[in-house]
Short mmCIF file of N, CA, C and O in Angstrom, two decimals:
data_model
loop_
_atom_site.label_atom_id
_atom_site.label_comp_id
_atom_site.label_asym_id
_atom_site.label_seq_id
_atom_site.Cartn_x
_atom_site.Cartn_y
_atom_site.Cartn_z
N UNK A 1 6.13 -22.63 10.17
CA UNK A 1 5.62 -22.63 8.83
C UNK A 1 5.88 -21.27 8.18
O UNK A 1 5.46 -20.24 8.71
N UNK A 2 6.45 -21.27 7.24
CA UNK A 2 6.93 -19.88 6.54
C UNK A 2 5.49 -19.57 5.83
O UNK A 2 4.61 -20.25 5.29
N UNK A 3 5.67 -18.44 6.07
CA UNK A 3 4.02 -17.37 5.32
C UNK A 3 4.87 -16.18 4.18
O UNK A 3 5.87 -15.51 4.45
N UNK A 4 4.38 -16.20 3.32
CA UNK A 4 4.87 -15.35 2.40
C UNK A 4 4.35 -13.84 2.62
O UNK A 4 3.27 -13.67 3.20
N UNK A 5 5.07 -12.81 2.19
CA UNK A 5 4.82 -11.47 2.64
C UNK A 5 3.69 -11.02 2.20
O UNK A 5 3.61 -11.11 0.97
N UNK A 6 2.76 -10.56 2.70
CA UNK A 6 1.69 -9.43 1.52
C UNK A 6 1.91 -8.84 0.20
O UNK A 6 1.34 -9.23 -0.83
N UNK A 7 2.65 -8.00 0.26
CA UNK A 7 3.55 -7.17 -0.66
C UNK A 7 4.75 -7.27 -0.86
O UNK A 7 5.49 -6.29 -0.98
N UNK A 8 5.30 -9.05 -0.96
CA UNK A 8 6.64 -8.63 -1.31
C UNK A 8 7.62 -8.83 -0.31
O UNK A 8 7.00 -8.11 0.48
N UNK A 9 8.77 -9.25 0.48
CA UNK A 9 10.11 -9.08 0.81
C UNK A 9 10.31 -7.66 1.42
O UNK A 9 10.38 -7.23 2.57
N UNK A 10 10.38 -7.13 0.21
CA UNK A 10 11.40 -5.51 0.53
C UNK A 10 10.15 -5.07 0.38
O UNK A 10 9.26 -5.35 -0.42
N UNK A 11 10.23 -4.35 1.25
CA UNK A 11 9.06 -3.12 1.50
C UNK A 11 10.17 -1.77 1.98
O UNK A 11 10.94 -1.76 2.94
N UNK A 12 9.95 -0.70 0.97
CA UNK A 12 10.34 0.23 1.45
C UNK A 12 10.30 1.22 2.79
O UNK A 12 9.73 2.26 2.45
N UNK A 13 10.64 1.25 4.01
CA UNK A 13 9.96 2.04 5.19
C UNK A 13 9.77 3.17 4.56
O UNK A 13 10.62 3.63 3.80
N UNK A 14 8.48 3.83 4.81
CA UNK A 14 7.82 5.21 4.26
C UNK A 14 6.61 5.40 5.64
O UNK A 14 5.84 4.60 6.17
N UNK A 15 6.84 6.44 5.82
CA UNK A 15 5.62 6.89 6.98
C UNK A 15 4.04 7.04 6.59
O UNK A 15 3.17 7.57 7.29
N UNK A 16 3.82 6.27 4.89
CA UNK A 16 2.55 6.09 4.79
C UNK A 16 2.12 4.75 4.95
O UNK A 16 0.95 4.37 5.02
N UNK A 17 3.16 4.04 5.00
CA UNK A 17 2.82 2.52 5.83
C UNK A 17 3.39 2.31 7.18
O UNK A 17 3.93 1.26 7.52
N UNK A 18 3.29 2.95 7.64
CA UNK A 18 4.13 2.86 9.45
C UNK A 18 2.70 2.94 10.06
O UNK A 18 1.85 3.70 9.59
N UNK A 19 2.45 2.14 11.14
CA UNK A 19 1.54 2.08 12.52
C UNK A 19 1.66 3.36 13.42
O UNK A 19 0.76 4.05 13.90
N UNK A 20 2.70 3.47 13.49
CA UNK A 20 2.32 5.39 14.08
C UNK A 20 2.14 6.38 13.34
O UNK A 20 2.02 7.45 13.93
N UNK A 21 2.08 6.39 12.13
CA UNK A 21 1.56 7.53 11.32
C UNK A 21 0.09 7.39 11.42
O UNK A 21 -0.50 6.53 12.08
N UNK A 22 -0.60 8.62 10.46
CA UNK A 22 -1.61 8.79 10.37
C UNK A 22 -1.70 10.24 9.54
O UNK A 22 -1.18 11.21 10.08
N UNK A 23 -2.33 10.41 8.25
CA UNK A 23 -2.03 11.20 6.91
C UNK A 23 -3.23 12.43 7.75
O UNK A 23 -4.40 12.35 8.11
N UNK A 24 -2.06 13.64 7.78
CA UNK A 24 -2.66 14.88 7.86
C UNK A 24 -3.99 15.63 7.08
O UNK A 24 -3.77 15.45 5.88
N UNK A 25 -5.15 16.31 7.21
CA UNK A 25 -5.80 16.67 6.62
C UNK A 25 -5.28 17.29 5.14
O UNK A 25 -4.18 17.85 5.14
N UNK A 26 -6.00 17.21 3.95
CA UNK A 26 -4.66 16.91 2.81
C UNK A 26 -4.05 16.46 2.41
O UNK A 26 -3.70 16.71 1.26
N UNK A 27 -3.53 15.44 3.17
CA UNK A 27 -3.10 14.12 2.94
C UNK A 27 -1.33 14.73 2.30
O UNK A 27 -0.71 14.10 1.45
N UNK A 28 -1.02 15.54 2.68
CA UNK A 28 0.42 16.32 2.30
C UNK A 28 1.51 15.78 3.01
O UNK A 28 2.48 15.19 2.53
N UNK A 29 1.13 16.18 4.89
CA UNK A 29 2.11 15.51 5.19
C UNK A 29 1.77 14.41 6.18
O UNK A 29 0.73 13.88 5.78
N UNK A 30 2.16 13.87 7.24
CA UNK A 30 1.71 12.60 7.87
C UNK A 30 1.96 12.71 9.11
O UNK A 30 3.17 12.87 9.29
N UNK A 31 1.17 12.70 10.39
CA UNK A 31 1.22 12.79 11.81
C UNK A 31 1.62 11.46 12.14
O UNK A 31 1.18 10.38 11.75
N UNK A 32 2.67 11.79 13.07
CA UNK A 32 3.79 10.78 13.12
C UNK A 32 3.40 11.00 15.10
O UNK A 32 3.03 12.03 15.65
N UNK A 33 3.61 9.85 15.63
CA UNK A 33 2.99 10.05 17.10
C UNK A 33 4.40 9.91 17.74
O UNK A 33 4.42 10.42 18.86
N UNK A 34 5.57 9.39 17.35
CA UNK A 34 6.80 9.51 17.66
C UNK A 34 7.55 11.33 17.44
O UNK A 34 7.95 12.19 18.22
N UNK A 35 7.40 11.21 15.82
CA UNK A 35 8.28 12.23 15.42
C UNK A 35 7.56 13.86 14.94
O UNK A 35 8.17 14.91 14.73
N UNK A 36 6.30 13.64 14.89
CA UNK A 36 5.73 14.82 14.54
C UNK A 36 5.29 14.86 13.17
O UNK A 36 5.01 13.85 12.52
N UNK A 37 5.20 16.35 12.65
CA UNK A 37 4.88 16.50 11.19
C UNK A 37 5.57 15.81 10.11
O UNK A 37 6.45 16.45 9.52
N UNK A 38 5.34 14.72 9.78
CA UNK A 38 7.06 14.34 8.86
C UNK A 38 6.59 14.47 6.85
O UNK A 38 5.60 14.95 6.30
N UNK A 39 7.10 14.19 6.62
CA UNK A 39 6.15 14.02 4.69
C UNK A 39 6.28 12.75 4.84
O UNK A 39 6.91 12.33 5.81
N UNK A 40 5.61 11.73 3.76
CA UNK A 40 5.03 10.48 3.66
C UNK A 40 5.80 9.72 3.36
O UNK A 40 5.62 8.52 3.56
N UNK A 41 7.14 10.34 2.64
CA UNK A 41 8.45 9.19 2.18
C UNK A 41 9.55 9.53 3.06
O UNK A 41 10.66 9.15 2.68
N UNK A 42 9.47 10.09 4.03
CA UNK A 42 10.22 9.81 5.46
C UNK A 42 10.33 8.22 6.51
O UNK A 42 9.36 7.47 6.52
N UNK A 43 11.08 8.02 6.98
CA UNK A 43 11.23 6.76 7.65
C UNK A 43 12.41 6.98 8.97
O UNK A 43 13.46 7.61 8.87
N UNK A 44 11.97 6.40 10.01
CA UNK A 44 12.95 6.41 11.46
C UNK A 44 12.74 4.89 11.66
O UNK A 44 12.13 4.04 11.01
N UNK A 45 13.69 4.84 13.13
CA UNK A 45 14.17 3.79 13.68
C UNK A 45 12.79 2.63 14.42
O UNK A 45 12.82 1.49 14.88
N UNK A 46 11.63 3.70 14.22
CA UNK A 46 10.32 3.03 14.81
C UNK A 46 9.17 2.62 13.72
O UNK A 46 7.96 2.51 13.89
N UNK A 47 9.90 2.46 12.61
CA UNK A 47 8.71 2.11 11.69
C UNK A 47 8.30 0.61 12.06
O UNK A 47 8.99 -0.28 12.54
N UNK A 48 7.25 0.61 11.78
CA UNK A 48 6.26 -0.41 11.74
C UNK A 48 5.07 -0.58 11.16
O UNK A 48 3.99 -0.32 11.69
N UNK A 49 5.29 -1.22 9.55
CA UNK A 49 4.75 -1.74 8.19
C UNK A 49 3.29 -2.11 9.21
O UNK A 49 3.11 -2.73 10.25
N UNK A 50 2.55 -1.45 8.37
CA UNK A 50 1.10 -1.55 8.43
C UNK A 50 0.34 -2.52 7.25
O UNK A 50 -0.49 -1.80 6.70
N UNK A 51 0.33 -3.57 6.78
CA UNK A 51 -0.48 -3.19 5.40
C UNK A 51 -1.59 -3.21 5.17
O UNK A 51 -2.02 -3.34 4.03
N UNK A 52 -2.51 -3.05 6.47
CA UNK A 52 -3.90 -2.27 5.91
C UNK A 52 -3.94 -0.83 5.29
O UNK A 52 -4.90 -0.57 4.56
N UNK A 53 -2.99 0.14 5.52
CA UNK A 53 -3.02 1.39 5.02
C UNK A 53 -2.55 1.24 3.49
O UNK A 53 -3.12 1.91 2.63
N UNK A 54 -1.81 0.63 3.24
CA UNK A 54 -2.00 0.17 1.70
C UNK A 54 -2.75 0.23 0.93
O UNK A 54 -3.74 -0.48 1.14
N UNK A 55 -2.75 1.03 -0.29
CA UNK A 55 -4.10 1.18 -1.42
C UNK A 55 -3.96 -0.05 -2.27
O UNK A 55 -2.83 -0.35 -2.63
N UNK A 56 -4.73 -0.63 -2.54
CA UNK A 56 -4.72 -1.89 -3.54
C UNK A 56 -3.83 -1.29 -5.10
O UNK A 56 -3.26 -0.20 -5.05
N UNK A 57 -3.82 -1.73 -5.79
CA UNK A 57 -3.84 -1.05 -7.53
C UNK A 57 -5.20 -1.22 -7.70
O UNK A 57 -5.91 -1.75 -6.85
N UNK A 58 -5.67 -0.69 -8.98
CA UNK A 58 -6.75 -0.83 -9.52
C UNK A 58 -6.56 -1.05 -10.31
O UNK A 58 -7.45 -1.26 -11.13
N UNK A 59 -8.24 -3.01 -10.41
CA UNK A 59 -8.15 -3.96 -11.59
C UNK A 59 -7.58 -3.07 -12.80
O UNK A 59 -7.25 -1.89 -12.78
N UNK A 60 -7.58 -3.99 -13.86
CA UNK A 60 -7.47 -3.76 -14.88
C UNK A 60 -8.69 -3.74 -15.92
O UNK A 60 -9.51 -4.63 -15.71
N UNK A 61 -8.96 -2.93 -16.95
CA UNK A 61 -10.30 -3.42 -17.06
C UNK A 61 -10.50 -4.30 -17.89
O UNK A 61 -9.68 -4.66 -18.74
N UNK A 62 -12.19 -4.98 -17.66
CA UNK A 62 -12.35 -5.99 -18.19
C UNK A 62 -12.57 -6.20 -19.58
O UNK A 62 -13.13 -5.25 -20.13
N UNK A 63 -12.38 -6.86 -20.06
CA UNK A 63 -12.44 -6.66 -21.78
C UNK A 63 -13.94 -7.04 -22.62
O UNK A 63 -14.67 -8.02 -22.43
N UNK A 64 -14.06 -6.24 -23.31
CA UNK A 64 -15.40 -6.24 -23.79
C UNK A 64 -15.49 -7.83 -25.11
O UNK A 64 -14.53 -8.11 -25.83
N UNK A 65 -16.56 -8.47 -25.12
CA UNK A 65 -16.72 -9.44 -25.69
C UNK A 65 -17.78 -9.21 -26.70
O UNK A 65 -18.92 -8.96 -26.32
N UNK A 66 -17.51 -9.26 -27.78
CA UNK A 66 -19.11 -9.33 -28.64
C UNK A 66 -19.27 -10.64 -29.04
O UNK A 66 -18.32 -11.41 -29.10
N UNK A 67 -20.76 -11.06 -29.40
CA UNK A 67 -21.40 -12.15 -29.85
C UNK A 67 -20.66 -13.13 -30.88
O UNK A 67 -20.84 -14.32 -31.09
N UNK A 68 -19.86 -12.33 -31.38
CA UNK A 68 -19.17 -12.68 -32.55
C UNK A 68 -17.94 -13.80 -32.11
O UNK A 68 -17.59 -14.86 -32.65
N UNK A 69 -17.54 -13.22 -31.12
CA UNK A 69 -16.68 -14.14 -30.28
C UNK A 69 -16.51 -15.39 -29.65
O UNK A 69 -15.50 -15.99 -29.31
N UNK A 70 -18.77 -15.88 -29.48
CA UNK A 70 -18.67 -17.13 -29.05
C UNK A 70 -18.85 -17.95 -30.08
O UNK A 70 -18.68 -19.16 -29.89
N UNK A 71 -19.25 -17.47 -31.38
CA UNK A 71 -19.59 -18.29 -32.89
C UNK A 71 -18.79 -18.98 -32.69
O UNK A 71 -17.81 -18.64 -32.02
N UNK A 72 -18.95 -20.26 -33.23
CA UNK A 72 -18.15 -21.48 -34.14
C UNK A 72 -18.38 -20.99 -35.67
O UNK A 72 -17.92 -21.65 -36.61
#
């Protein structure tokens, strides 16, 4: 049974969605348990897409309604 992706097809490899990373104090660069200190838009031969580390977007906001709006 085909399951559709979370996010999409193409997912860019970036070491802020890889399973062996983990974002340095600062969140600057990213502890990599393979490769070491790497920055966050780095990618090797061991990535592996996480997408719980994924930030959602944030809603959009909701639109304000006045009284006037439910009149007939």
């Amino acid at each position: 049974m085909f399951r559709p992706k979370l996010f999409g097809k193409k997912i860019e490899p970036n070491c802020i969605y890889c399973q062996h990373g983990k974002a340095a104090p600062g969140e600057q660069m990213i502890l990599c348990i393979k490769k070491g200190v790497v920055s966050p838009y780095y990618s090797c031969k061991k990535f592996l897409y996480d997408p719980l580390k994924r930030e959602p977007r944030p809603r959009p906001p909701k639109p304000r309604f006045s009284p006037e709006d439910f009149s007939l």
